[in-house]
Structures are given as C-alpha cells and as structure tokens.
Short mmCIF file of N, CA and C in Angstrom, two decimals:
data_model
loop_
_atom_site.label_atom_id
_atom_site.label_comp_id
_atom_site.label_asym_id
_atom_site.label_seq_id
_atom_site.Cartn_x
_atom_site.Cartn_y
_atom_site.Cartn_z
N MET A 210 116.81 77.24 72.27
CA MET A 210 117.22 77.44 73.85
C MET A 210 116.93 78.90 74.33
N ALA A 211 116.23 79.14 75.39
CA ALA A 211 115.89 80.25 75.78
C ALA A 211 117.08 80.96 76.47
N GLU A 212 117.41 82.28 76.21
CA GLU A 212 118.49 82.98 76.70
C GLU A 212 117.95 83.54 78.04
N GLU A 213 118.91 83.53 79.17
CA GLU A 213 118.73 84.22 80.26
C GLU A 213 118.78 85.74 80.06
N LYS A 214 118.04 86.71 80.95
CA LYS A 214 118.10 87.95 80.82
C LYS A 214 119.65 88.37 81.33
N LYS A 215 120.21 89.22 80.63
CA LYS A 215 121.42 89.75 81.06
C LYS A 215 121.36 90.73 82.45
N ASN A 216 120.40 91.52 82.50
CA ASN A 216 120.13 92.30 83.69
C ASN A 216 118.90 92.11 84.40
N THR A 217 119.01 92.21 85.64
CA THR A 217 117.77 92.39 86.55
C THR A 217 117.50 93.72 86.88
N TYR A 218 116.44 94.11 86.72
CA TYR A 218 116.00 95.57 87.18
C TYR A 218 115.38 95.75 88.52
N ILE A 219 115.81 96.61 89.18
CA ILE A 219 115.22 96.84 90.59
C ILE A 219 114.50 98.17 90.47
N THR A 220 113.50 98.42 91.02
CA THR A 220 112.80 99.75 90.97
C THR A 220 112.57 100.16 92.51
N LEU A 221 113.03 101.32 92.78
CA LEU A 221 112.98 101.87 94.11
C LEU A 221 112.54 103.22 93.93
N HIS A 222 111.85 103.73 95.13
CA HIS A 222 111.62 105.11 95.23
C HIS A 222 112.98 106.06 95.36
N ARG A 223 112.95 107.15 94.84
CA ARG A 223 114.22 107.96 94.62
C ARG A 223 114.75 108.53 96.04
N ASN A 224 114.02 108.29 97.08
CA ASN A 224 114.30 108.71 98.40
C ASN A 224 115.42 107.57 98.93
N PHE A 225 115.26 106.39 98.37
CA PHE A 225 116.35 105.31 98.85
C PHE A 225 117.71 105.46 97.92
N VAL A 226 117.81 106.36 97.13
CA VAL A 226 118.87 106.33 96.13
C VAL A 226 119.70 107.71 96.18
N LYS A 227 120.85 107.67 96.30
CA LYS A 227 121.70 108.91 96.19
C LYS A 227 122.56 108.63 94.91
N ALA A 228 122.38 109.56 93.91
CA ALA A 228 123.12 109.45 92.62
C ALA A 228 124.09 110.48 92.52
N ASP A 229 125.25 110.06 91.83
CA ASP A 229 126.13 111.07 91.40
C ASP A 229 126.96 111.71 92.65
N ILE A 230 127.30 110.97 93.61
CA ILE A 230 128.08 111.47 94.85
C ILE A 230 129.57 111.66 94.26
N GLU A 231 130.08 112.78 94.50
CA GLU A 231 131.30 113.13 94.00
C GLU A 231 132.39 112.80 95.10
N TYR A 232 133.46 112.44 94.62
CA TYR A 232 134.78 112.08 95.56
C TYR A 232 135.89 112.39 94.63
N ALA A 233 137.13 112.36 95.38
CA ALA A 233 138.45 112.64 94.61
C ALA A 233 139.10 111.33 94.53
N ASP A 234 139.37 110.71 93.38
CA ASP A 234 140.27 109.61 93.33
C ASP A 234 141.59 109.81 93.98
N PRO A 235 141.84 108.75 95.14
CA PRO A 235 143.12 108.99 95.92
C PRO A 235 144.36 108.88 94.94
N LYS A 236 144.26 108.13 94.07
CA LYS A 236 145.61 108.03 93.29
C LYS A 236 145.77 109.10 92.27
N SER A 237 144.76 109.30 91.34
CA SER A 237 144.84 110.21 90.28
C SER A 237 144.56 111.72 90.65
N GLY A 238 143.67 111.79 91.81
CA GLY A 238 143.14 113.05 92.15
C GLY A 238 141.98 113.64 91.38
N GLU A 239 141.60 113.01 90.35
CA GLU A 239 140.38 113.42 89.53
C GLU A 239 139.21 113.24 90.23
N LYS A 240 138.11 114.01 89.91
CA LYS A 240 136.84 113.87 90.56
C LYS A 240 136.03 112.74 89.88
N ARG A 241 135.44 111.82 90.65
CA ARG A 241 134.66 110.83 90.17
C ARG A 241 133.42 110.70 90.95
N THR A 242 132.35 109.97 90.47
CA THR A 242 131.16 109.85 91.13
C THR A 242 130.77 108.46 91.35
N PHE A 243 129.80 108.13 92.18
CA PHE A 243 129.41 106.82 92.54
C PHE A 243 127.83 107.08 92.75
N ASN A 244 127.01 105.97 92.91
CA ASN A 244 125.67 105.84 93.26
C ASN A 244 125.57 105.05 94.77
N SER A 245 124.67 105.48 95.47
CA SER A 245 124.54 104.66 96.62
C SER A 245 122.98 104.29 96.91
N VAL A 246 122.72 103.07 97.08
CA VAL A 246 121.20 102.55 97.47
C VAL A 246 121.25 102.15 98.73
N THR A 247 120.20 102.57 99.60
CA THR A 247 120.00 101.91 101.00
C THR A 247 118.70 101.27 100.96
N LEU A 248 118.68 100.10 101.30
CA LEU A 248 117.43 99.17 101.33
C LEU A 248 116.51 99.81 102.26
N PRO A 249 115.07 99.69 101.91
CA PRO A 249 114.11 100.07 102.89
C PRO A 249 113.95 99.12 103.93
N LYS A 250 113.24 99.74 105.02
CA LYS A 250 112.78 98.88 106.20
C LYS A 250 111.94 97.84 105.89
N GLY A 251 112.25 96.67 106.46
CA GLY A 251 111.20 95.47 106.15
C GLY A 251 111.73 94.49 105.07
N THR A 252 113.03 94.80 104.47
CA THR A 252 113.65 94.03 103.44
C THR A 252 114.37 92.77 103.99
N VAL A 253 113.76 91.54 103.77
CA VAL A 253 114.18 90.25 104.43
C VAL A 253 114.70 89.31 103.25
N ILE A 254 115.96 88.84 103.49
CA ILE A 254 116.52 87.93 102.40
C ILE A 254 116.85 86.58 103.20
N GLU A 255 116.21 85.67 102.65
CA GLU A 255 116.43 84.28 103.28
C GLU A 255 116.38 84.29 105.00
N GLY A 256 115.30 85.08 105.41
CA GLY A 256 115.19 85.09 106.76
C GLY A 256 116.11 86.03 107.43
N ARG A 257 116.87 86.82 106.78
CA ARG A 257 117.91 87.74 107.48
C ARG A 257 117.40 89.17 107.06
N ASP A 258 117.15 89.95 108.03
CA ASP A 258 116.70 91.26 107.87
C ASP A 258 117.90 92.24 107.32
N VAL A 259 117.76 92.62 106.22
CA VAL A 259 118.88 93.65 105.49
C VAL A 259 118.41 95.05 105.36
N SER A 260 117.34 95.37 106.22
CA SER A 260 116.89 96.84 106.39
C SER A 260 118.19 97.67 106.43
N TYR A 261 118.22 98.73 105.68
CA TYR A 261 119.14 99.86 105.65
C TYR A 261 120.55 99.32 105.30
N TYR A 262 120.63 98.23 104.75
CA TYR A 262 122.13 97.75 104.14
C TYR A 262 122.28 98.66 102.86
N GLN A 263 123.41 98.88 102.42
CA GLN A 263 123.76 99.73 101.26
C GLN A 263 124.37 99.00 100.19
N PHE A 264 124.34 99.35 99.10
CA PHE A 264 125.20 98.93 97.91
C PHE A 264 125.24 99.96 96.78
N SER A 265 126.25 99.94 96.13
CA SER A 265 126.69 101.10 95.10
C SER A 265 126.46 100.45 93.56
N PRO A 266 125.46 100.60 92.94
CA PRO A 266 125.19 100.16 91.67
C PRO A 266 125.90 101.10 90.66
N MET A 267 126.27 100.52 89.49
CA MET A 267 127.00 101.24 88.43
C MET A 267 126.01 102.53 87.91
N PHE A 268 124.78 102.12 87.66
CA PHE A 268 123.82 102.94 86.91
C PHE A 268 122.62 103.05 87.76
N VAL A 269 121.87 104.27 87.69
CA VAL A 269 120.75 104.54 88.34
C VAL A 269 119.83 105.41 87.14
N ASN A 270 118.76 104.84 86.65
CA ASN A 270 118.04 105.41 85.57
C ASN A 270 116.82 105.86 85.95
N PRO A 271 116.13 106.83 85.46
CA PRO A 271 114.80 107.19 85.76
C PRO A 271 113.88 105.99 85.35
N SER A 272 112.72 105.72 86.10
CA SER A 272 111.95 104.56 85.79
C SER A 272 111.16 104.88 84.61
N LYS A 273 111.05 103.73 83.84
CA LYS A 273 110.31 103.72 82.61
C LYS A 273 108.71 103.62 82.94
N TYR A 274 108.34 102.95 84.00
CA TYR A 274 106.98 102.67 84.16
C TYR A 274 106.33 103.19 85.55
N ARG A 275 107.03 103.57 86.47
CA ARG A 275 106.51 104.05 87.72
C ARG A 275 106.38 105.52 87.79
N GLY A 276 106.91 106.42 87.14
CA GLY A 276 106.84 107.79 87.19
C GLY A 276 108.02 108.31 87.69
N GLU A 277 107.97 109.64 87.94
CA GLU A 277 109.19 110.46 88.20
C GLU A 277 109.72 110.20 89.44
N ASN A 278 108.96 109.58 90.31
CA ASN A 278 109.60 109.58 91.88
C ASN A 278 110.33 108.17 91.90
N PHE A 279 110.41 107.31 91.02
CA PHE A 279 111.01 106.10 91.12
C PHE A 279 112.24 106.04 90.24
N VAL A 280 113.26 105.14 90.44
CA VAL A 280 114.36 105.03 89.58
C VAL A 280 114.40 103.54 89.41
N ASP A 281 115.14 103.10 88.16
CA ASP A 281 115.41 101.73 87.73
C ASP A 281 116.95 101.53 87.96
N ILE A 282 117.19 100.45 88.64
CA ILE A 282 118.71 100.11 88.94
C ILE A 282 118.98 98.68 87.98
N PRO A 283 119.73 98.94 87.07
CA PRO A 283 120.12 97.52 86.36
C PRO A 283 121.22 96.91 87.27
N LEU A 284 121.01 95.59 87.39
CA LEU A 284 122.26 94.77 87.96
C LEU A 284 122.38 93.59 87.09
N LEU A 285 123.72 93.14 86.98
CA LEU A 285 123.96 92.06 86.26
C LEU A 285 123.47 90.79 86.85
N THR A 286 122.61 90.10 86.15
CA THR A 286 122.02 88.86 86.77
C THR A 286 122.92 87.82 87.33
N ASN A 287 123.96 87.58 86.64
CA ASN A 287 124.96 86.49 87.18
C ASN A 287 126.07 86.98 88.23
N ARG A 288 125.93 88.06 88.57
CA ARG A 288 126.93 88.81 89.57
C ARG A 288 126.40 89.09 90.99
N GLU A 289 127.08 88.76 92.01
CA GLU A 289 126.53 89.07 93.34
C GLU A 289 126.62 90.37 93.62
N VAL A 290 125.55 90.82 94.46
CA VAL A 290 125.50 92.28 95.02
C VAL A 290 125.89 92.16 96.52
N TRP A 291 126.98 93.01 96.85
CA TRP A 291 127.30 93.04 98.11
C TRP A 291 126.76 94.13 99.06
N LEU A 292 125.95 93.60 99.92
CA LEU A 292 125.08 94.53 100.72
C LEU A 292 126.04 94.75 101.97
N GLN A 293 126.23 96.13 102.24
CA GLN A 293 127.02 96.47 103.48
C GLN A 293 126.32 97.36 104.25
N ARG A 294 126.67 97.20 105.77
CA ARG A 294 126.33 98.10 106.75
C ARG A 294 127.35 98.28 107.85
N SER A 295 127.68 99.51 108.35
CA SER A 295 128.57 99.70 109.35
C SER A 295 128.07 98.96 110.59
N VAL A 296 129.14 98.42 111.32
CA VAL A 296 128.85 97.84 112.67
C VAL A 296 129.02 98.84 113.71
N LEU A 297 127.96 98.87 114.44
CA LEU A 297 127.88 99.96 115.53
C LEU A 297 127.91 99.28 116.95
N ASP A 298 128.67 100.02 117.85
CA ASP A 298 128.63 99.55 119.36
C ASP A 298 127.42 99.90 119.97
N ALA A 299 127.33 99.74 121.18
CA ALA A 299 125.96 99.74 122.00
C ALA A 299 125.56 101.29 122.01
N GLU A 300 126.56 102.22 122.01
CA GLU A 300 126.42 103.71 121.99
C GLU A 300 126.07 104.19 120.68
N GLY A 301 126.06 103.40 119.73
CA GLY A 301 125.81 103.94 118.18
C GLY A 301 126.97 104.49 117.54
N ASN A 302 128.15 104.16 118.05
CA ASN A 302 129.49 104.60 117.48
C ASN A 302 130.12 103.50 116.58
N PRO A 303 130.64 103.87 115.43
CA PRO A 303 131.19 102.92 114.54
C PRO A 303 132.27 102.07 115.26
N VAL A 304 132.22 100.62 114.92
CA VAL A 304 133.39 99.91 115.65
C VAL A 304 134.46 99.88 114.52
N ILE A 305 135.70 100.03 115.12
CA ILE A 305 136.90 100.15 114.20
C ILE A 305 137.43 98.63 114.12
N ASP A 306 137.88 98.24 112.97
CA ASP A 306 138.36 97.01 112.69
C ASP A 306 139.90 97.00 113.00
N GLU A 307 140.36 96.22 113.88
CA GLU A 307 141.80 96.26 114.40
C GLU A 307 142.67 96.05 113.23
N ARG A 308 142.38 95.19 112.36
CA ARG A 308 143.33 94.83 111.07
C ARG A 308 143.52 95.94 110.14
N THR A 309 142.48 96.74 109.84
CA THR A 309 142.48 97.65 108.91
C THR A 309 142.45 99.14 109.42
N GLY A 310 142.05 99.32 110.48
CA GLY A 310 141.93 100.64 111.17
C GLY A 310 140.69 101.43 110.52
N ARG A 311 140.00 100.83 109.78
CA ARG A 311 138.74 101.37 109.31
C ARG A 311 137.54 100.98 110.03
N ALA A 312 136.44 101.58 109.82
CA ALA A 312 135.02 101.19 110.34
C ALA A 312 134.69 99.71 109.69
N ALA A 313 134.41 98.77 110.86
CA ALA A 313 134.03 97.46 110.45
C ALA A 313 132.69 97.45 109.70
N LYS A 314 132.57 96.65 108.79
CA LYS A 314 131.36 96.47 107.84
C LYS A 314 130.86 95.17 107.97
N ASP A 315 129.43 95.02 108.04
CA ASP A 315 128.74 93.70 107.93
C ASP A 315 128.44 93.46 106.44
N THR A 316 128.89 92.56 105.91
CA THR A 316 128.62 92.20 104.39
C THR A 316 127.66 90.99 104.19
N VAL A 317 126.74 91.16 103.31
CA VAL A 317 125.84 90.04 102.97
C VAL A 317 126.07 90.09 101.45
N LYS A 318 126.24 88.66 100.81
CA LYS A 318 126.29 88.74 99.38
C LYS A 318 125.04 88.06 98.83
N VAL A 319 124.39 88.65 98.05
CA VAL A 319 123.06 88.06 97.44
C VAL A 319 123.19 88.23 95.93
N MET A 320 122.18 87.33 95.39
CA MET A 320 122.06 87.61 93.82
C MET A 320 120.93 88.56 93.55
N PRO A 321 121.02 89.30 92.49
CA PRO A 321 120.13 90.21 92.05
C PRO A 321 118.69 89.66 92.26
N ALA A 322 118.34 88.55 91.92
CA ALA A 322 116.91 88.03 91.68
C ALA A 322 116.38 87.92 93.22
N GLN A 323 117.21 87.39 94.05
CA GLN A 323 116.88 87.45 95.57
C GLN A 323 116.56 88.88 96.07
N LEU A 324 117.34 89.76 95.77
CA LEU A 324 117.22 91.17 96.14
C LEU A 324 115.86 91.78 95.62
N LYS A 325 115.64 91.41 94.28
CA LYS A 325 114.47 92.00 93.64
C LYS A 325 113.15 91.26 94.36
N THR A 326 113.16 90.04 94.63
CA THR A 326 112.01 89.42 95.27
C THR A 326 111.93 89.97 96.63
N ALA A 327 113.12 90.18 97.33
CA ALA A 327 112.70 90.64 98.75
C ALA A 327 112.22 92.14 98.79
N LEU A 328 112.72 92.90 97.97
CA LEU A 328 112.21 94.35 97.78
C LEU A 328 110.65 94.34 97.37
N ASP A 329 110.41 93.46 96.42
CA ASP A 329 108.90 93.45 95.98
C ASP A 329 108.03 92.93 97.19
N GLU A 330 108.51 92.05 97.88
CA GLU A 330 107.77 91.64 99.04
C GLU A 330 107.57 92.59 100.17
N ALA A 331 108.86 93.37 100.49
CA ALA A 331 108.72 94.44 101.42
C ALA A 331 107.75 95.62 100.99
N ARG A 332 107.69 95.92 99.71
CA ARG A 332 106.76 96.98 99.27
C ARG A 332 105.39 96.37 99.28
N ARG A 333 105.19 95.15 99.01
CA ARG A 333 103.73 94.75 99.15
C ARG A 333 103.19 94.83 100.54
N GLU A 334 104.12 94.40 101.46
CA GLU A 334 103.75 94.55 102.95
C GLU A 334 103.55 95.87 103.32
N TYR A 335 104.41 96.92 102.95
CA TYR A 335 104.29 98.24 103.29
C TYR A 335 102.93 98.80 102.74
N LEU A 336 102.77 98.38 101.57
CA LEU A 336 101.44 99.04 101.00
C LEU A 336 100.22 98.39 101.55
N ALA A 337 100.23 97.05 102.06
CA ALA A 337 99.03 96.57 102.82
C ALA A 337 99.02 97.25 104.20
N GLN A 338 99.96 97.52 104.77
CA GLN A 338 100.06 98.04 106.05
C GLN A 338 99.55 99.68 106.01
N ARG A 339 99.87 100.18 104.98
CA ARG A 339 99.53 101.63 104.76
C ARG A 339 97.95 101.67 104.33
N GLU A 340 97.47 100.69 103.80
CA GLU A 340 96.12 100.58 103.34
C GLU A 340 95.22 100.44 104.53
N SER A 341 95.68 99.43 105.64
CA SER A 341 94.93 99.33 106.70
C SER A 341 94.98 100.44 107.58
N ARG A 342 96.06 101.20 107.62
CA ARG A 342 96.23 102.45 108.36
C ARG A 342 95.23 103.50 107.80
N GLU A 343 95.27 103.56 106.57
CA GLU A 343 94.44 104.61 106.04
C GLU A 343 92.84 104.40 106.30
N GLN A 344 92.48 103.09 106.28
CA GLN A 344 90.98 102.84 106.54
C GLN A 344 90.85 103.14 108.03
N SER A 345 91.49 102.73 108.96
CA SER A 345 91.37 103.30 110.34
C SER A 345 91.22 104.62 110.55
N LEU A 346 92.21 105.45 109.69
CA LEU A 346 92.07 106.93 109.69
C LEU A 346 90.79 107.26 109.10
N SER A 347 90.17 106.94 107.99
CA SER A 347 88.98 107.23 107.42
C SER A 347 87.79 106.96 108.32
N SER A 348 87.84 105.72 109.22
CA SER A 348 86.83 105.61 110.09
C SER A 348 86.84 106.69 111.40
N ARG A 349 87.99 107.03 111.81
CA ARG A 349 88.22 108.03 112.68
C ARG A 349 87.74 109.31 112.27
N ALA A 350 88.03 109.71 111.00
CA ALA A 350 87.56 110.99 110.29
C ALA A 350 86.00 110.92 110.31
N GLU A 351 85.37 109.76 110.18
CA GLU A 351 84.13 109.81 109.87
C GLU A 351 83.46 109.92 111.28
N HIS A 352 83.95 109.39 112.36
CA HIS A 352 83.34 109.67 113.74
C HIS A 352 83.49 111.17 113.95
N ALA A 353 84.67 111.62 113.68
CA ALA A 353 84.86 113.17 114.12
C ALA A 353 83.87 114.06 113.32
N ARG A 354 83.56 113.56 111.92
CA ARG A 354 82.51 114.54 111.29
C ARG A 354 81.01 114.33 112.01
N GLU A 355 80.71 113.16 112.46
CA GLU A 355 79.53 112.96 113.25
C GLU A 355 79.40 113.67 114.46
N GLY A 356 80.52 113.80 115.16
CA GLY A 356 80.53 114.59 116.46
C GLY A 356 80.39 116.01 115.97
N ALA A 357 81.04 116.54 115.14
CA ALA A 357 81.13 117.77 114.62
C ALA A 357 79.68 118.23 114.17
N SER A 358 79.13 117.38 113.52
CA SER A 358 77.75 117.78 113.05
C SER A 358 76.74 117.82 114.29
N ALA A 359 76.97 116.99 115.11
CA ALA A 359 76.15 116.96 116.42
C ALA A 359 76.40 118.33 117.21
N LEU A 360 77.48 118.80 117.23
CA LEU A 360 77.85 120.09 117.74
C LEU A 360 77.21 121.04 117.17
N SER A 361 77.08 121.11 115.77
CA SER A 361 76.55 122.12 115.00
C SER A 361 75.00 122.11 115.19
N GLU A 362 74.44 121.08 115.47
CA GLU A 362 72.98 120.83 115.61
C GLU A 362 72.59 121.28 117.01
N GLY A 363 73.52 121.55 117.94
CA GLY A 363 73.30 122.03 119.23
C GLY A 363 73.18 120.84 120.24
N LYS A 364 73.49 119.58 119.77
CA LYS A 364 73.47 118.48 120.60
C LYS A 364 74.87 118.12 120.97
N ALA A 365 75.42 118.87 122.00
CA ALA A 365 76.70 118.77 122.40
C ALA A 365 76.71 117.33 123.32
N PRO A 366 77.57 116.50 122.84
CA PRO A 366 77.52 115.20 123.68
C PRO A 366 78.16 115.11 125.15
N PHE A 367 78.86 116.34 125.47
CA PHE A 367 79.52 116.32 126.71
C PHE A 367 78.85 117.47 127.63
N GLU A 368 77.89 118.01 127.27
CA GLU A 368 77.24 119.16 127.84
C GLU A 368 76.61 118.73 129.28
N LYS A 369 77.05 119.56 130.35
CA LYS A 369 76.64 119.33 131.70
C LYS A 369 75.09 119.84 131.84
N PRO A 370 74.26 119.12 132.52
CA PRO A 370 72.89 119.78 132.76
C PRO A 370 73.04 120.84 133.57
N ALA A 371 72.17 121.91 133.43
CA ALA A 371 72.07 123.08 134.21
C ALA A 371 71.56 122.72 135.60
N ARG A 372 72.05 123.37 136.65
CA ARG A 372 71.67 123.23 137.98
C ARG A 372 70.69 124.17 138.34
#
C-alpha cells in the first residue's frame, strides 16, 4: 500500500514571503516570530480569485531546486490552509467587525494540494504573458535599430524637403 506524502511543498519567490516577523506574546510578554505569505496576482482556486490573500506557515525554507530567490513552504497535506484578507470599504479603509471590534477578515479554507495547483497555474500564466510581452519588446527594439541605422546613413525618414 502506497503511503501519501506527509507534506505538500509550495515554492514561491521570496518577495511574496515575509519571514521571522517579531511580535510580543500578549500573555507572557516574550518575543516570538511568525511567517507571512501573500498569494500572487492571478491565483484562482475553484473559480474564486484569491490574489493577495495571506496565510502564516510554520516554516519557510530556502528552495532546494529553484535558487536563492525562491523559498519552499512545507504544509501538512491533510490540514486545511486558511487564507485571509482584510475586508475594505469603498474608500479602502478596513471594515470593523461589530462583534469583535477588530478588522473584518474574509477567510477561504483550502487544502494544500489545491493551493499548489493554483500557484503553479498562476506562475505558468505569468511566464507565458511575460514571454509574449518580451517578444513584442524585442520586435520594437528591432524597429528602433532599423530607424537608427537609417538615420546614421543619412536617410532621415522624417526629413522635410528643402524649399
């Protein structure tokens, strides 16, 4: 019988992760740390856009395979990840929950496998969009080079005829 993996690993660019954020424990007063991950733009899970939602993983490790700019985040495979985002009003101010007196949060509960699939798909789409943008940039650069060489040869394309 095949055993299921205990952890699901998510790999993200380090710009989406804040590690070792310090805070004072309100009960004991001692300093503790936590990690925060913000999901990138374009992350969609089951048709719901969860871009910019956040969660707090226990561990953030340097990536084994992607290089120094990426981190691996181990998540327990059988435990839900709670993605949260502050609810904002029309002016961009946090909405206060009347029951708790704190900022209201929109919470989405997902399994790590769903999150991994959504992040992989968002990265694939981002890279495809980036590649198409670079191709158009290279063609624009080629046209600029052609114009510059025409100018250097004395063939100014916008030169007015002498009167």
